[in-house]
Short mmCIF file of C-alpha atoms in Angstrom, two decimals:
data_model
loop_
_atom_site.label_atom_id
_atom_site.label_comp_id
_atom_site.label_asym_id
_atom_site.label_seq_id
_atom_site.Cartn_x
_atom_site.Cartn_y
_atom_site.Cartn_z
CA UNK A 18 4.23 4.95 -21.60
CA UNK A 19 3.04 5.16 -17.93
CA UNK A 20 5.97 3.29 -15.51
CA UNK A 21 8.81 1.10 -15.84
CA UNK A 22 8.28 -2.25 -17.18
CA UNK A 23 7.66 -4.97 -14.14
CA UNK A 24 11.16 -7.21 -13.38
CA UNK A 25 13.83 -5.23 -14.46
CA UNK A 26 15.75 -3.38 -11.61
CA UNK A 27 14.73 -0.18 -10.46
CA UNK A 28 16.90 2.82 -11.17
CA UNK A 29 18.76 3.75 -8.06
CA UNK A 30 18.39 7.14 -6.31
CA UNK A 31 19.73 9.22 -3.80
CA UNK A 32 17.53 12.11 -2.18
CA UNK A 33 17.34 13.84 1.01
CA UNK A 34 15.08 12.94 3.66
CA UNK A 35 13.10 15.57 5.60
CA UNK A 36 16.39 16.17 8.17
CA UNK A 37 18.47 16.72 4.81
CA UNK A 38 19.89 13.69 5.12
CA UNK A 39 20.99 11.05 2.14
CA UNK A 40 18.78 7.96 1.65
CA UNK A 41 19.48 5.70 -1.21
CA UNK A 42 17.06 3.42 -2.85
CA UNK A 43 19.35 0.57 -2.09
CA UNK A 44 19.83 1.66 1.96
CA UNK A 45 16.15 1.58 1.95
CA UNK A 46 15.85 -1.73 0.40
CA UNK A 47 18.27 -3.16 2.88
CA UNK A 48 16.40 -1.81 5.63
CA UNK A 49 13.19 -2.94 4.47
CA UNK A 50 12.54 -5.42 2.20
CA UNK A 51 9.65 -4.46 -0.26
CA UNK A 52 8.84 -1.00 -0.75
CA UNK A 53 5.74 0.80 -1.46
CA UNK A 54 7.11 4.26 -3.77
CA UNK A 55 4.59 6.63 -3.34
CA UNK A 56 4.99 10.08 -5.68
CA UNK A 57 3.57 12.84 -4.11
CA UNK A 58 2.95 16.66 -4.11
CA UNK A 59 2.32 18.70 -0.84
CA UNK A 60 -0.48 20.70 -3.41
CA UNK A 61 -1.96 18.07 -4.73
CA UNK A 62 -5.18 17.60 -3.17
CA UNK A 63 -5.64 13.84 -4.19
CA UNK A 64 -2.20 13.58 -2.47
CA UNK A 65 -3.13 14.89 0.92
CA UNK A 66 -6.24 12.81 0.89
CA UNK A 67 -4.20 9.60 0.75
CA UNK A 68 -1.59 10.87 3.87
CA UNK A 69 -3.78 9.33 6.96
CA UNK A 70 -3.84 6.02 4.50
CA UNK A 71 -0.22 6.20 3.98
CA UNK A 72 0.60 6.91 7.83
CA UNK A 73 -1.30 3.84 8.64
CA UNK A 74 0.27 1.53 6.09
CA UNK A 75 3.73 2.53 7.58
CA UNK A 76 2.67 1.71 11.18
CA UNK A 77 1.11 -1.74 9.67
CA UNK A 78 3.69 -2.30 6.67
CA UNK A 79 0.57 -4.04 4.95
CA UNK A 80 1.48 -7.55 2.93
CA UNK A 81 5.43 -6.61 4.11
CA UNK A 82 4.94 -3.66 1.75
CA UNK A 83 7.23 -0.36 3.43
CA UNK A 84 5.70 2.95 2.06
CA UNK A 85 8.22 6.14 1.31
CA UNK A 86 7.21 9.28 -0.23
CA UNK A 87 8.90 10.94 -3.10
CA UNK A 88 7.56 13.73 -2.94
CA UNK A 89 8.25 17.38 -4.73
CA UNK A 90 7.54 21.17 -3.34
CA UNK A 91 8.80 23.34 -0.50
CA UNK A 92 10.91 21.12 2.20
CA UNK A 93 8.60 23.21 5.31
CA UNK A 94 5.22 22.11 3.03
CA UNK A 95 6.26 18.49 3.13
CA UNK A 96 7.58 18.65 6.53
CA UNK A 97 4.18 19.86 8.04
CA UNK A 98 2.84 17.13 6.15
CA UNK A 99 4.88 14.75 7.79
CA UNK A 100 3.94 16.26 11.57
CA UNK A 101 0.29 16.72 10.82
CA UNK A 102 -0.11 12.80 9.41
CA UNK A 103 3.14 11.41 11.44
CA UNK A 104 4.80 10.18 8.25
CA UNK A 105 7.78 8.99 8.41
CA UNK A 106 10.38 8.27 5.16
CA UNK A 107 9.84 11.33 3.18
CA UNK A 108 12.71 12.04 0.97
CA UNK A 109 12.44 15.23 -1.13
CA UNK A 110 13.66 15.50 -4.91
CA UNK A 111 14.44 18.83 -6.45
CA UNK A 112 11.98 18.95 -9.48
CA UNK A 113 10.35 15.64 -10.77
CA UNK A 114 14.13 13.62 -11.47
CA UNK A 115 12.63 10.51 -9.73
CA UNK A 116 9.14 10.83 -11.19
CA UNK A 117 10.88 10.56 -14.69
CA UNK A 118 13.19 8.17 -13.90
CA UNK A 119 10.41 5.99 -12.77
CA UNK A 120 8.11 7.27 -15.84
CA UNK A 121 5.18 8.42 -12.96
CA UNK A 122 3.56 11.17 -14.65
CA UNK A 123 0.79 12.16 -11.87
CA UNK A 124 0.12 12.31 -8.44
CA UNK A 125 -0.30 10.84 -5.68
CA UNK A 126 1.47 7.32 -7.79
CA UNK A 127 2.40 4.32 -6.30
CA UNK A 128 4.46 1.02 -7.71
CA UNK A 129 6.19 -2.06 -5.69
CA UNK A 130 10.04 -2.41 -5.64
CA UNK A 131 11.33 -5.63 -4.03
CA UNK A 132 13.71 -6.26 -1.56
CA UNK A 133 16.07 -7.38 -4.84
CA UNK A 134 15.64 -4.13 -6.42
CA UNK A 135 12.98 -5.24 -9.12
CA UNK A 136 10.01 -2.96 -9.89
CA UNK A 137 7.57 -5.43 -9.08
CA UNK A 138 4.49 -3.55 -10.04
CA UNK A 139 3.45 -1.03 -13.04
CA UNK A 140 2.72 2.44 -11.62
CA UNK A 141 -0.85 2.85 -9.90
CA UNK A 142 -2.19 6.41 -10.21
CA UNK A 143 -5.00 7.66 -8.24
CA UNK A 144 -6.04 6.87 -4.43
CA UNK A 145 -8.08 4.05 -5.61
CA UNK A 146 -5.51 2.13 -7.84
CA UNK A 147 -3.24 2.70 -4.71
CA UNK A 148 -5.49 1.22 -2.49
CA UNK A 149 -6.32 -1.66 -4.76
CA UNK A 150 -2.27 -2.12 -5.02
CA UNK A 151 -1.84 -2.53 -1.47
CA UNK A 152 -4.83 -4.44 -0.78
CA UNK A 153 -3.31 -6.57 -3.45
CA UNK A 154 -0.53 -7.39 -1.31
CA UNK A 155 -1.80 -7.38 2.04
CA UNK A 156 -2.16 -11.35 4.02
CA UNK A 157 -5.80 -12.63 3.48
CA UNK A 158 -6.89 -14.50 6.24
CA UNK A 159 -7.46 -18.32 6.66
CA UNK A 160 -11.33 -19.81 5.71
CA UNK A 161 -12.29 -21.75 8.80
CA UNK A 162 -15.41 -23.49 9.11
CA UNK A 163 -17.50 -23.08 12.43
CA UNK A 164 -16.08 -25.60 13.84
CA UNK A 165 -12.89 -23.97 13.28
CA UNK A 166 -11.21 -26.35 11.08
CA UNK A 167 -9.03 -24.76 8.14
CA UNK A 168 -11.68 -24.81 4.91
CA UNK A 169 -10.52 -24.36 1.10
CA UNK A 170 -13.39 -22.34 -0.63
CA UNK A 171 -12.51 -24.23 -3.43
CA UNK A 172 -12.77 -27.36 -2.30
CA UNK A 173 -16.33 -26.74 -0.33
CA UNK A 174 -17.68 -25.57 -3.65
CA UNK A 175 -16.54 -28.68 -5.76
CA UNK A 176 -19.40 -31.26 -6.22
CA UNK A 177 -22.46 -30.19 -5.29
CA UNK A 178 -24.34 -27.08 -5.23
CA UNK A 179 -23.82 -24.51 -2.02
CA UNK A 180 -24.94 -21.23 -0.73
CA UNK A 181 -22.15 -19.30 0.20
CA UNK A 182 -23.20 -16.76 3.50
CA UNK A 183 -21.27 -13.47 4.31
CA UNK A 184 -21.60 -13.85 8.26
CA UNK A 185 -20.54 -11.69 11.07
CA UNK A 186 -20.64 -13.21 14.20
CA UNK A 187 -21.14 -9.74 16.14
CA UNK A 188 -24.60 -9.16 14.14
CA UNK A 189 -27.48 -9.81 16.13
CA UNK A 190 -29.16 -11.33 12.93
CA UNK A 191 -26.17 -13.65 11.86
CA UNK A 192 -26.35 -14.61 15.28
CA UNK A 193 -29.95 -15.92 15.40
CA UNK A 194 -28.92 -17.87 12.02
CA UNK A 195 -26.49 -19.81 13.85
CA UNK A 196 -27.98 -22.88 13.98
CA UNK A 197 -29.65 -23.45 11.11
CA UNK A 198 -26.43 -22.88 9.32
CA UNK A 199 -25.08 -25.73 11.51
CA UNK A 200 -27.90 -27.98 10.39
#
C-alpha cells in the first residue's frame, strides 16, 4: 500500500541539507509546525514542473503548511535546483531510505506531518493531488455580503430559493450588475 496510515507518528529521519548539514524530522518540526514532505527527483520531469509551486508555498507557508524536499540524485543537480527556483529546505537522502520509510513510491509525492509528529495526510502523488492537498489546507476567506457584513452561505441558502452569483468587482460587467443585485 501507497503511504503510511494517517495519525500514527511519522518515522523520524536524519538527512543532509544542501550545505551537508544534519536536519532531523523532529528539528524541523520544532522549527515549523506542520510540514508539507515533498519527494522529489532532480530527473523527474513532473518534479521540476512543481519547483516554482513549491518555491512559492515556502515564501507563503500556505494553511501554516512548511514545504521540504526529500529529494534523491546528484547533490550539484539538486543544488541548481534550489538556485534556479530559490528553494530553500532541501535535504538529500542517499537512495530512496525516506521514500520507503514513508511508503512514497513515485515522484514528485507529497503528505502532511504535524507539528506533533503525526502523518496527518495519506501520500498525494502527482502535481495535481499536491495541489489539491495544499489547497486543502490553505485559509478560505470570510463570505461578506455587500454591505460587508460577515454572511454564512449556509444560512443565506436555508428557506427560500436563491441565485447564487460568482462576482468580481473589477469586471466591467459585474460592475454594471451592481444594483440590481442590491435590489
Amino acid at each position: 500500500t501507497t503511504g503510511l496510515p494517517v495519525g500514527p507518528p511519522a518515522p523520524d529521519f536524519a538527512l543532509p541539507d544542501l550545505d551537508g548539514q544534519p536536519v532531523t524530522l523532529a528539528e524541523l518540526r520544532s522549527r515549523a509546525g506542520d510540514l508539507l514532505l515533498v519527494f522529489t527527483d532532480p530527473s523527474c520531469g513532473p518534479c521540476t514542473a512543481l519547483m516554482p509551486q513549491i518555491a512559492t508555498w515556502q515564501r507563503e507557508a500556505p494553511g501554516g503548511l512548511r514545504p521540504v524536499l526529500i529529494s534523491r540524485g546528484d547533490p550539484e543537480a539538486n543544488l541548481g535546483h534550489a538556485r534556479q527556483h530559490g528553494l530553500a529546505d532541501v535535504l538529500l537522502q542517499a537512495e530512496r531510505e525516506i521514500d520507503e520509510s514513508f511508503r512514497v513510491a513515485a515522484t514528485p509525492s507529497a503528505l502532511i506531518v504535524t507539528a506533533g509528529g503525526a502523518v496527518a495526510s495519506p501520500v498525494h502523488t502527482g502535481e495535481d493531488e499536491i495541489r489539491a492537498l495544499v489547497a486543502g489546507r490553505a485559509p478560505v476567506a470570510p463570505l461578506r455580503t455587500l454591505g460587508g457584513e460577515p454572511a454564512s452561505l449556509s444560512a443565506a441558502l436555508s428557506g427560500r430559493d436563491r441565485t447564487i452569483v460568482f462576482w468580481n468587482p473589477e469586471c466591467g460587467f459585474c460592475a454594471r450588475m451592481l444594483d440590481d443585485l442590491r435590489t
